[in-house]
Coordinates of C-alpha atoms in Angstrom, one line a residue:
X1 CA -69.1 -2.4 -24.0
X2 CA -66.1 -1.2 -26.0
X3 CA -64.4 2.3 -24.9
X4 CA -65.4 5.1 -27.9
X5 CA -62.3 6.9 -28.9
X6 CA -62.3 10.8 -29.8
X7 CA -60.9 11.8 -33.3
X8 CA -56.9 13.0 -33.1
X9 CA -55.8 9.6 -31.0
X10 CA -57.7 11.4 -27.6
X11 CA -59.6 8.5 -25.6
X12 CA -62.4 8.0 -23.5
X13 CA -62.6 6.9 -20.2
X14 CA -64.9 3.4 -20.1
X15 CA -68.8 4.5 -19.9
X16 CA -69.5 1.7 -17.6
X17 CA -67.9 4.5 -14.8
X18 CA -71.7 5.9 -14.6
X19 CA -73.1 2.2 -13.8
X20 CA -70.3 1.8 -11.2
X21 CA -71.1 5.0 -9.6
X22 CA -74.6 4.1 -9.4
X23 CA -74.1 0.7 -7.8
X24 CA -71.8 2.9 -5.0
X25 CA -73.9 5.3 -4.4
X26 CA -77.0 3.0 -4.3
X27 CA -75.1 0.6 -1.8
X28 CA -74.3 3.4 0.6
X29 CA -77.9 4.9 0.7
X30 CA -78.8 1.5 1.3
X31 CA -76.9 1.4 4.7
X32 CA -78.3 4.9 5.4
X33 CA -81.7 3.8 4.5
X34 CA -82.8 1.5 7.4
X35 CA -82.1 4.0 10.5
X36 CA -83.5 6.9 8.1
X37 CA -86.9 5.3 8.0
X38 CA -86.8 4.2 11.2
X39 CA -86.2 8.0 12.3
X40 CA -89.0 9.1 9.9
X41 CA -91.5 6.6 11.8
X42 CA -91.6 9.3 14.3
X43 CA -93.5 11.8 12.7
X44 CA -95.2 9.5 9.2
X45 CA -96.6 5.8 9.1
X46 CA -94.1 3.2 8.0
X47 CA -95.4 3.2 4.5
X48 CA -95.1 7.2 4.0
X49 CA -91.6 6.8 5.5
X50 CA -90.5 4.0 3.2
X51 CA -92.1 6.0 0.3
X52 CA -90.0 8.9 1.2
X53 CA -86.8 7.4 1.6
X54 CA -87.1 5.6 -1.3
X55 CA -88.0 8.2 -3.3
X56 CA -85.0 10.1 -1.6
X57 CA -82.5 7.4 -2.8
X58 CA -83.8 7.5 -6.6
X59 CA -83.1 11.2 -6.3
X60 CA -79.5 10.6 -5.0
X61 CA -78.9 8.3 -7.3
X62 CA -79.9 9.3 -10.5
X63 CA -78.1 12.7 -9.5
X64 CA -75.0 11.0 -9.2
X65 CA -74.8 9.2 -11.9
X66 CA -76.0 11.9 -13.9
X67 CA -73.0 14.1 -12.5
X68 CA -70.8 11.3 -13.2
X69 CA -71.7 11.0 -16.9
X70 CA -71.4 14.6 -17.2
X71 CA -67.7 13.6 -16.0
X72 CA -67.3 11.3 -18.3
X73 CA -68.3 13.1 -21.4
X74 CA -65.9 15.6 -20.6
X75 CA -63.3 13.8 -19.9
X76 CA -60.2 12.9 -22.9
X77 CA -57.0 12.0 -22.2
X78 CA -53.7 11.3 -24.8
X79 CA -50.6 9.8 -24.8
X80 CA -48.8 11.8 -27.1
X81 CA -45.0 10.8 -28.2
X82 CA -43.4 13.7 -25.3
X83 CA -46.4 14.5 -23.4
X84 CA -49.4 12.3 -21.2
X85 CA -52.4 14.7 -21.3
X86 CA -55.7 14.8 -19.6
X87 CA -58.5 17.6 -19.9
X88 CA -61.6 17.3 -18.0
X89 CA -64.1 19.3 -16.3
X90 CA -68.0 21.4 -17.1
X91 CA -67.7 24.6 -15.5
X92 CA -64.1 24.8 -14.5
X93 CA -61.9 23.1 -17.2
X94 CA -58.6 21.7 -16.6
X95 CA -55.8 20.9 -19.2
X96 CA -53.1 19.0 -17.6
X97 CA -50.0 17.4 -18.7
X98 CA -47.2 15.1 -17.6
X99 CA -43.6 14.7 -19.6
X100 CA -43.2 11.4 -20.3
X101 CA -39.8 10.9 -19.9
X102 CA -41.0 12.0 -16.3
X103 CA -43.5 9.4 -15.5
X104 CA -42.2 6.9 -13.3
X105 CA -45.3 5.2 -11.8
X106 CA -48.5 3.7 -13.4
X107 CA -50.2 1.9 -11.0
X108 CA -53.7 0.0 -11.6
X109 CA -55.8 -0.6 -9.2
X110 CA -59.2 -2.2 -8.8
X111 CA -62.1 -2.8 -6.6
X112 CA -64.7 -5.6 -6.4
X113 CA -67.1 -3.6 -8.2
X114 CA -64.2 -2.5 -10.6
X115 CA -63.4 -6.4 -11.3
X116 CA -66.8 -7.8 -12.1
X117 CA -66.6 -5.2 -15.2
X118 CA -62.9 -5.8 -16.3
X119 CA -62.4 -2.2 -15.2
X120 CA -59.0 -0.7 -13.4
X121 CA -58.0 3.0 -12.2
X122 CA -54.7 3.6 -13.4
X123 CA -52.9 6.2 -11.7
X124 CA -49.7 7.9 -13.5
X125 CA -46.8 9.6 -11.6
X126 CA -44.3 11.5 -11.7
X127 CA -43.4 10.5 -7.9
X128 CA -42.8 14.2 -7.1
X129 CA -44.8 15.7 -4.2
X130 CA -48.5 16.9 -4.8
X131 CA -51.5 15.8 -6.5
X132 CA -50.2 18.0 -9.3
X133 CA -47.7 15.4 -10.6
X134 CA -50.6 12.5 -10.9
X135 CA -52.8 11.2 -13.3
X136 CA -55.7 9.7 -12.6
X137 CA -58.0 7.4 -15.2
X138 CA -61.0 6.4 -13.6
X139 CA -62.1 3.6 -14.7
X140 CA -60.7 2.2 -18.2
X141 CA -60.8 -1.2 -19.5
X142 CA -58.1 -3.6 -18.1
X143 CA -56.7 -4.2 -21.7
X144 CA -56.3 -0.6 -21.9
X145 CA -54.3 -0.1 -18.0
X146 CA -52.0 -2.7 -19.3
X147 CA -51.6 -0.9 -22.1
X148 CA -50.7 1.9 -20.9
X149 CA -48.3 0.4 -18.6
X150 CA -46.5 -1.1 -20.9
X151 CA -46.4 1.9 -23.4
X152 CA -45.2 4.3 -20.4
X153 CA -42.7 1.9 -18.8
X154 CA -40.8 1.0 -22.1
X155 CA -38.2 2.3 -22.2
X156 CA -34.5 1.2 -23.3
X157 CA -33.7 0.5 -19.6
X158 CA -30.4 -1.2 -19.6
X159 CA -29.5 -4.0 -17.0
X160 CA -27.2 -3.0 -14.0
X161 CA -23.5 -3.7 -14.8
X162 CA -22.8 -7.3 -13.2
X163 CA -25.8 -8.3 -12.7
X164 CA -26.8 -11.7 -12.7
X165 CA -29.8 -12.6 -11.1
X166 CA -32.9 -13.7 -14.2
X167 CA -36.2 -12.2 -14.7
X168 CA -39.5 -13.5 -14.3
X169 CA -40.6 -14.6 -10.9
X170 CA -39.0 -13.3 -7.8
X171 CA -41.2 -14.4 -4.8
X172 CA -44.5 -15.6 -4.8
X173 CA -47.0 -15.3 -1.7
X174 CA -46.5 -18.3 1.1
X175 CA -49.8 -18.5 2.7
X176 CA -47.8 -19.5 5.8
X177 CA -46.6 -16.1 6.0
X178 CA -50.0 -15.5 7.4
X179 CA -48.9 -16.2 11.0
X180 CA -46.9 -12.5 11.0
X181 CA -50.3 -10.9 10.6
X182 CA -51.7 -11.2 14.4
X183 CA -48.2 -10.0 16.1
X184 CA -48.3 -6.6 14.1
X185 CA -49.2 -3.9 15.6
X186 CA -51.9 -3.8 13.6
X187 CA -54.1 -5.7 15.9
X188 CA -54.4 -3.8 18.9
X189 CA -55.2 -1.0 16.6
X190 CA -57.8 -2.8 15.1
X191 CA -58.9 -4.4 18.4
X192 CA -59.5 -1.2 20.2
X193 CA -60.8 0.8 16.8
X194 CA -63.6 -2.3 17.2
X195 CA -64.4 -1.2 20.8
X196 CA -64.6 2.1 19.9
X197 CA -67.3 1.0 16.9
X198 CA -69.1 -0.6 19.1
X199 CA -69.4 1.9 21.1
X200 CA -69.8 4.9 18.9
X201 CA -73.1 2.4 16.9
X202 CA -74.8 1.6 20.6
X203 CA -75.0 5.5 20.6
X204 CA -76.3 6.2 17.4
X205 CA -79.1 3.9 17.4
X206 CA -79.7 5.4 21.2
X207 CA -78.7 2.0 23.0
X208 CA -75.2 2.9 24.5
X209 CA -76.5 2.4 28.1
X210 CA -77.9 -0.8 27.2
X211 CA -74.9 -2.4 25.6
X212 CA -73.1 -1.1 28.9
X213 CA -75.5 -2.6 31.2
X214 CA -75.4 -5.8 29.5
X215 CA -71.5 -5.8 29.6
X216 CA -71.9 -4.7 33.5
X217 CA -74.1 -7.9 34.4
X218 CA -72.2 -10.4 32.6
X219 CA -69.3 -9.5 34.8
X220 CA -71.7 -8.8 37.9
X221 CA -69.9 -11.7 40.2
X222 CA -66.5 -10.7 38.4
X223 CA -63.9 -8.7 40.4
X224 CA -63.1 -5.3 38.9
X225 CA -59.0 -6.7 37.4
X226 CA -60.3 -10.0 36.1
X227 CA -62.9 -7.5 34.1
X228 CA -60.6 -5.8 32.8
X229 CA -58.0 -8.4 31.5
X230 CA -61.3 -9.9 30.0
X231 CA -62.6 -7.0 27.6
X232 CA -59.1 -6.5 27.1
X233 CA -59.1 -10.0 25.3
X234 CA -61.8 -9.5 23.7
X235 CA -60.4 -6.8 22.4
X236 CA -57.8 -8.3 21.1
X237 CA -59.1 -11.2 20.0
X238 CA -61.1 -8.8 17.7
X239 CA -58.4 -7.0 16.9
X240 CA -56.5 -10.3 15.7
X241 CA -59.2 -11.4 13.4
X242 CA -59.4 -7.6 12.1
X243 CA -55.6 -8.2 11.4
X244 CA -55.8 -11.6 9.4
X245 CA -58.3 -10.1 7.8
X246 CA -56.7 -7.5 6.3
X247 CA -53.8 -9.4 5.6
X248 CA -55.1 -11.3 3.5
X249 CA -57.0 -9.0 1.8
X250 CA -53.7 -6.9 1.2
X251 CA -51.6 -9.5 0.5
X252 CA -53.4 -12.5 -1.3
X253 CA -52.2 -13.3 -4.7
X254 CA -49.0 -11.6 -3.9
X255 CA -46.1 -12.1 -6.7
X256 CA -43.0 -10.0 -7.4
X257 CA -41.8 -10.4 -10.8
X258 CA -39.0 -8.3 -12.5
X259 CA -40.2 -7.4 -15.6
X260 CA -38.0 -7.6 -19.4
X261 CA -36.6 -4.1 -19.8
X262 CA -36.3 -3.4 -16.1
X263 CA -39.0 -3.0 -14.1
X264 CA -39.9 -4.5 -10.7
X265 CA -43.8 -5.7 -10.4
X266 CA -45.7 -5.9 -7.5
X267 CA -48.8 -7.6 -7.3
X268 CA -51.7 -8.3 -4.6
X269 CA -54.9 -8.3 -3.4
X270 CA -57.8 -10.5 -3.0
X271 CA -60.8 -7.8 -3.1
X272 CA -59.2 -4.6 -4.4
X273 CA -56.5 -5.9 -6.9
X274 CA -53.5 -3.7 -6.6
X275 CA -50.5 -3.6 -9.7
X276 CA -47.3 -1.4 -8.1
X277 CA -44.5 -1.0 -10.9
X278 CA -41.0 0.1 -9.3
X279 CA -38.2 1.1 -12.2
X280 CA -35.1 -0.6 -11.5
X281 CA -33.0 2.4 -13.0
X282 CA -34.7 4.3 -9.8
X283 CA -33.9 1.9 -7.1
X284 CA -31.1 2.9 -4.9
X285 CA -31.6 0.3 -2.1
X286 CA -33.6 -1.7 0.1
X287 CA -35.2 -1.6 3.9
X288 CA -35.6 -4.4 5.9
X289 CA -37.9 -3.4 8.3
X290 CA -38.7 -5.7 11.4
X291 CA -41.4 -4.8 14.0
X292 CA -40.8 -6.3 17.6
X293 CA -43.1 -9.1 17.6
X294 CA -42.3 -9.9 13.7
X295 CA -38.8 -10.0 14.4
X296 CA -39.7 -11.8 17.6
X297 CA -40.7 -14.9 14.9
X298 CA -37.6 -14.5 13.3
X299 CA -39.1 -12.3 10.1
X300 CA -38.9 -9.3 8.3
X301 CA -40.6 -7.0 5.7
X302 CA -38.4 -5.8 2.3
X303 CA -39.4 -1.9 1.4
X304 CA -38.0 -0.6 -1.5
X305 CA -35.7 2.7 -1.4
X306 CA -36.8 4.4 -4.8
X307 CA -37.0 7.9 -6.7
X308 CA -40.3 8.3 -8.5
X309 CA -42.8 6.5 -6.2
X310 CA -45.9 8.6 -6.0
X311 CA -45.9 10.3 -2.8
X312 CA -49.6 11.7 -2.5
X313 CA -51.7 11.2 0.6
X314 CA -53.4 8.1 -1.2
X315 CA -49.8 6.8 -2.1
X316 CA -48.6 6.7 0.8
X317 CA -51.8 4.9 2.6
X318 CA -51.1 2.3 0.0
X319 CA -47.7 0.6 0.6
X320 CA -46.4 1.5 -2.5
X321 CA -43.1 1.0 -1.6
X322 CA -43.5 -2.7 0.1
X323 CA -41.3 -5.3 -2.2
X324 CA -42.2 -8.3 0.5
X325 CA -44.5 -8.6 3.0
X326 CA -43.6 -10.1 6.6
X327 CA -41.5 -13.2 5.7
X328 CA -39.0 -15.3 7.4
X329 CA -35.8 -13.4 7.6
X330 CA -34.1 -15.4 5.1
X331 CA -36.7 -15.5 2.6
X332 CA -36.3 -11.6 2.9
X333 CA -32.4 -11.6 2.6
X334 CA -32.5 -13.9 -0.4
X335 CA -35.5 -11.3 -1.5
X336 CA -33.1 -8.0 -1.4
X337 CA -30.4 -9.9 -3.2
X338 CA -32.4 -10.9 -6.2
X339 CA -33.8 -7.4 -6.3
X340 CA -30.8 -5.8 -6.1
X341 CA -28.8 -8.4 -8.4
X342 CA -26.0 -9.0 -6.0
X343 CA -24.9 -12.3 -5.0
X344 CA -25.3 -11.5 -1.1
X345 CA -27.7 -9.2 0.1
X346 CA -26.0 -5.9 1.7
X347 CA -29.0 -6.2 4.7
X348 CA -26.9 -9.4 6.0
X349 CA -23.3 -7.9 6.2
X350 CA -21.6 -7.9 9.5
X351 CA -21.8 -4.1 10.5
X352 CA -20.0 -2.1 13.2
X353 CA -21.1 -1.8 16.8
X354 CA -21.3 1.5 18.2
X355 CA -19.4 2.6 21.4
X356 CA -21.0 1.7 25.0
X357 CA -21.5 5.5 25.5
X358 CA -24.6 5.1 23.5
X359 CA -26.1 2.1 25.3
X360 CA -26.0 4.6 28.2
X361 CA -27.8 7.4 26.4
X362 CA -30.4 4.6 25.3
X363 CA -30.4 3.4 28.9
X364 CA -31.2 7.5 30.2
X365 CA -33.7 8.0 27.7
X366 CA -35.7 4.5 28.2
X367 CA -35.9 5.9 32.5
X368 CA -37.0 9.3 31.5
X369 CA -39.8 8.6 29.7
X370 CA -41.0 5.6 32.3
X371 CA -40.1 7.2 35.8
X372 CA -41.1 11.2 34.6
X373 CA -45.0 10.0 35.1
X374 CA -43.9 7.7 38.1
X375 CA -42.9 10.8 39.6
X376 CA -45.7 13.0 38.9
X377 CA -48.0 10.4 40.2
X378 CA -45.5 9.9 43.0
X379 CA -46.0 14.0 43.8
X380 CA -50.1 13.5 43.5
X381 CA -50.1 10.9 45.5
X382 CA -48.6 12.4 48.3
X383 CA -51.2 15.6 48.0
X384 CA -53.9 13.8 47.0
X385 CA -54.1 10.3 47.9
X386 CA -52.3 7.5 48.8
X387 CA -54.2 5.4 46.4
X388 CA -51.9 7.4 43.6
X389 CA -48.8 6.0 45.5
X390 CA -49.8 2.5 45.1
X391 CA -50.3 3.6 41.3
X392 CA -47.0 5.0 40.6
X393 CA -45.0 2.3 42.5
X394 CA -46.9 -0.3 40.3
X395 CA -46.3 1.8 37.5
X396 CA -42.3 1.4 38.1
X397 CA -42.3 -2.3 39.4
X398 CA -44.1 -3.2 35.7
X399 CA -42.4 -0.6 33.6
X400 CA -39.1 -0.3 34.8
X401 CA -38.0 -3.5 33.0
X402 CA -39.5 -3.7 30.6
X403 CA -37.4 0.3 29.6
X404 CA -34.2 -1.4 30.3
X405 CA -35.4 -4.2 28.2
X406 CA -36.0 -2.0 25.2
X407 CA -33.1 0.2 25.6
X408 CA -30.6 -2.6 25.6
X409 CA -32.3 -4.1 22.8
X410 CA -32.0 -0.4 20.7
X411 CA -28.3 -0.7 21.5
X412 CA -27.7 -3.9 20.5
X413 CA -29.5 -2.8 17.2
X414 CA -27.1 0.2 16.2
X415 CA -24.8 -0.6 13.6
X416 CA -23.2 0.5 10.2
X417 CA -21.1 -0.8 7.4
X418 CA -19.6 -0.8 4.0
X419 CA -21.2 -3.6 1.3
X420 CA -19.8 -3.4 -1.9
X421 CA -21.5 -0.6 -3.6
X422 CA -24.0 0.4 -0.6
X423 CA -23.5 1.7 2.7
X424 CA -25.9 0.1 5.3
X425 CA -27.2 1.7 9.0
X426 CA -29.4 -0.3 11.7
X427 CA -31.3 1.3 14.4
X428 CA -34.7 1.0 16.1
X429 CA -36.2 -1.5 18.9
X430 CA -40.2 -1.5 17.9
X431 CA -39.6 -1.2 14.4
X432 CA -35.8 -1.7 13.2
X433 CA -34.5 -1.4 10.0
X434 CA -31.4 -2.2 8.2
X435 CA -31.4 0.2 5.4
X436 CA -28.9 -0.8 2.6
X437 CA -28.5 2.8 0.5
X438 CA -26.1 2.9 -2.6
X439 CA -23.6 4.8 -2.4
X440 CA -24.0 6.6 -5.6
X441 CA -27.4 8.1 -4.6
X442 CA -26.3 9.7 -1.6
X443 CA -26.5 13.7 -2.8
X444 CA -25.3 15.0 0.8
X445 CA -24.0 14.3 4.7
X446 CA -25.6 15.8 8.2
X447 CA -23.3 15.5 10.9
X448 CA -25.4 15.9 13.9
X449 CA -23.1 16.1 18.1
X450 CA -25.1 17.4 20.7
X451 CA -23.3 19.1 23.6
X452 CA -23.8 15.2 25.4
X453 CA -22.8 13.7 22.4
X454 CA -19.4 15.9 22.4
X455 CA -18.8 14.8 26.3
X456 CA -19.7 11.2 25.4
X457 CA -17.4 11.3 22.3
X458 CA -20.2 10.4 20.0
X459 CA -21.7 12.0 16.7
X460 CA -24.5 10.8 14.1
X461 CA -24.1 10.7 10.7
X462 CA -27.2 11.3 8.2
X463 CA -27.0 10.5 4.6
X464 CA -29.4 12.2 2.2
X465 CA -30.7 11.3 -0.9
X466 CA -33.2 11.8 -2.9
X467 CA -34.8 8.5 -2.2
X468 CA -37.2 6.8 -0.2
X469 CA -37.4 8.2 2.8
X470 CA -34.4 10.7 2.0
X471 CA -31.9 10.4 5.0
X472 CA -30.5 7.7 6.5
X473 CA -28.9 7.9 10.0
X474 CA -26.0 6.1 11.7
X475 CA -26.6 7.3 15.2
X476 CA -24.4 7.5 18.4
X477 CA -21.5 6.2 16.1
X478 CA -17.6 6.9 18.1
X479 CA -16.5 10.5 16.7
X480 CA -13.7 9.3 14.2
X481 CA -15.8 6.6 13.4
X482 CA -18.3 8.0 12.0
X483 CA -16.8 10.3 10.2
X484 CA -14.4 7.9 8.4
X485 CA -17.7 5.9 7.5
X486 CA -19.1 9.3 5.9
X487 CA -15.8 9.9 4.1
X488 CA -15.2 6.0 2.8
X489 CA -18.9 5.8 1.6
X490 CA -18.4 8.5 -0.9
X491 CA -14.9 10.1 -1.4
X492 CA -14.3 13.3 -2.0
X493 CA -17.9 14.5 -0.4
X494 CA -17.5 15.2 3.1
X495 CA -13.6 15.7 3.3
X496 CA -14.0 19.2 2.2
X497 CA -15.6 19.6 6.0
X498 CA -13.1 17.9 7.7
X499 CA -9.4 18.2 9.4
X500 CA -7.0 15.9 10.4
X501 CA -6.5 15.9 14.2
X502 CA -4.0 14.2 16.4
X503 CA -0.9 12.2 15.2
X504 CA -3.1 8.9 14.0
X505 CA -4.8 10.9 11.6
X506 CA -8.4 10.7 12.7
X507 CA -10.8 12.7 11.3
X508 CA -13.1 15.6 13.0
X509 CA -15.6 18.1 11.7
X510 CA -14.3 21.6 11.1
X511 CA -17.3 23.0 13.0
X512 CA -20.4 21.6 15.0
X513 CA -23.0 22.0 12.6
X514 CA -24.3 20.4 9.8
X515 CA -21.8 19.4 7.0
X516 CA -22.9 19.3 3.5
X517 CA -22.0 19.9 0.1

């Protein structure tokens, strides 16, 4: 069924949206319908309670769709040659626009449903915050989302100076890379979000204190610990099939191609097809991001530091801003250089340790947060009960390491350099990231020294910009340091802050606050 286009170049969404919001809304009543007429055997027979029900979910339905074609009739959109316009709505009509010279996102995306009809959602953006500066075309042909994509994203985009690296194919999805999926943190998540389900069902249908008492007698002749570590596997044993899972439903049929004309595109998906397009004329960098037990394996994950990503609530759910999923590390370095068309990635250059004043901050912090409950259940214990004693004390023997551990490991992380034309700062033990920014989109400096940090002879150094996650921090850098890294990165921005003190000419902020342009 062919989309019916408006006089005066305005379009139609696709008609088939009414049959797909049918098919949803008959689906979920569906899952409703079973314990509904099971709760409506209380008071009628089983047939007058089917009856019901079923007449129930015709009315749903066919109100639904009916509301949705009313949507659909009303709704035109245009792509003019300035402006990208969309009017919709019955009682309450809205006229919206978009400048396209401002778009810098369309994104189509799909569901099963979506696919058996050759139907996308395309989503255009602005990437500025608020549903205000999106689009949203719901559904249109896939012929048509390409279209669009294409006529939006055109434009005389020029290649960066220098670089080198071709188009076409940039990686391609390894299914190997599938091993990174259970040591995420992902699956406890999803491990403990499947206890809870179970749960949270057993007491809907009215049979929590069955499913308990089953558990309990399975475990009858089963000391209390060896219980526990047991539903704890399970747990995660759950939690690691949730996690492959939705791996590979995120990231089959991955590719990353860079498109004629200078555009990055992502895409992936096995259910819900997903099509992400970055501009490269808006890319000012890359992450490498590294949780602990991916970069336990020796791998990484390449996120893109962009203006003009959408940055709604559904955006951001969305990994829009994900170039590579978990990979081995190199596959990730040899990633970021392709991307950003340099002959060696800026996320592998040797960078500058910080002083041994900040492992020792690192090191305070880590025994705070462990021995601060040790020593309230210490103080319980000994007005309570001893039994809290024997809590605490296990509580430090089993923590206490594992702190130190971590805080070494955060030290050993900090770091900062000079690469060619980007500036790149490492921090983080759980997730650490080695953020290579170009210089030319930093727009400002923070210069952050707390009154430790001034006894310590420390500072950190924040670099703002107006993309990705829009500051970028050095932290616990040495004093001079720091700020000679701030003032080489981009001349002439932060020296207006600064004064020369002592005879070797080191540099040091003309007051304690914030320094900016």
């Amino acid at each position: 069924m062919s989309t019916v286009a408006p006089p005066a170049d305005w379009r139609r969404l696709d008609p088939r949206t009414v049959l797909v919001t049918a098919l949803v809304v008959a689906g979920v009543v569906a899952g409703a319908a079973v314990p509904l007429t099971l709760g409506l055997t209380r008071w009628f027979s089983l047939p007058v309670a089917v009856l019901q029900v079923l007449a129930g979910a015709v009315l749903v339905i066919g109100v639904a769709a009916g509301a949705d074609r009313v949507r659909w009739h009303r709704t035109r959109y245009r792509i003019g040659q300035e402006h990208v316009d969309l009017h919709t709505g019955l009682l309450l009509v809205k006229r919206r626009s978009l400048a396209r010279d401002r778009v810098r996102t369309v994104d189509l995306t799909a569901n099963p449903m979506l696919r058996l009809l050759g139907l996308v959602t395309v989503r255009i953006g602005t990437g500025e915050q608020g549903s205000e500066s999106t689009l949203e075309l719901d559904p249109v042909t896939r012929a048509e989302g390409e279209r669009l994509r294409r006529l939006l994203l055109d434009r005389a985009a020029t290649t960066p100076a220098g670089g080198v690296h071709h188009e076409g194919e940039l990686a391609v999805l390894d299914p190997r890379w599938i091993r990174y999926a259970p040591v995420s943190f992902v699956a406890p998540m999803l491990g403990g979000a499947a206890a809870g389900a179970v749960m949270q069902v057993s007491e809907w249908v009215g049979a929590q204190g069955q499913v308990i008492e089953w558990v309990g007698d399975r475990f009858r002749e089963t000391p209390l610990l060896w219980t526990i570590i047991a539903l704890v596997l399970a747990a995660l044993v759950a939690g690691v099939v949730g996690a492959l899972g939705l791996w590979i439903e995120m990231w089959w049929n991955y590719r990353l191609e860079r498109e004629p004309g200078g555009t990055l595109r992502v895409r992936r998906g096995l259910f819900t097809s997903r099509s992400i397009s970055v501009e490269e004329a808006r890319l000012r960098g890359v992450d490498l991001v590294e949780p602990l037990g991916v970069r336990l394996l020796g791998a990484a994950r390449l996120d893109a530091i962009t203006t003009g990503l959408a940055k709604d609530h559904e955006a951001r759910n969305a990994d829009h801003n994900t170039l590579l999923p978990a990979a081995p590390r190199t596959r990730a370095d040899t990633v970021a250089a392709d991307v950003l068309r340099e002959a060696d990635t800026p996320t592998g250059a040797t960078l500058t340790p910080h002083p041994r004043a900040a492992r020792g901050r690192r090191l305070r912090w880590s025994l705070a947060a462990v021995l601060g409950p040790v020593l309230i259940l210490t103080l319980l214990g000994a007005l309570l009960t001893p039994v809290l004693l024997w809590i605490a004390l296990g509580c430090a023997v089993a923590a206490v390491p594992v702190a130190v551990m971590l805080a070494l490991d955060a030290y050993r992380a900090l770091g900062h350099a000079l690469s060619g034309r980007y500036l790149v700062t490492r921090s983080g033990t759980l997730r650490r990231s080695t953020a290579a920014l170009e210089r030319a989109g930093v727009i400002g400096w923070t210069v952050k020294q707390s009154v430790f940090q001034r006894r310590a002879g420390l500072l950190s150094v924040t670099a703002t910009t107006a993309a990705g996650g829009g500051a970028y921090t050095a932290y616990d850098t040495d004093a001079s340091e720091g700020l000679d890294f701030a003032a080489e990165a981009v001349p002439g921005l932060l020296e207006p802050f600064l004064e020369r003190a002592g005879s070797r000419g080191a540099h040091r902020p003309v007051t304690t606050g914030p320094a900016a342009p």
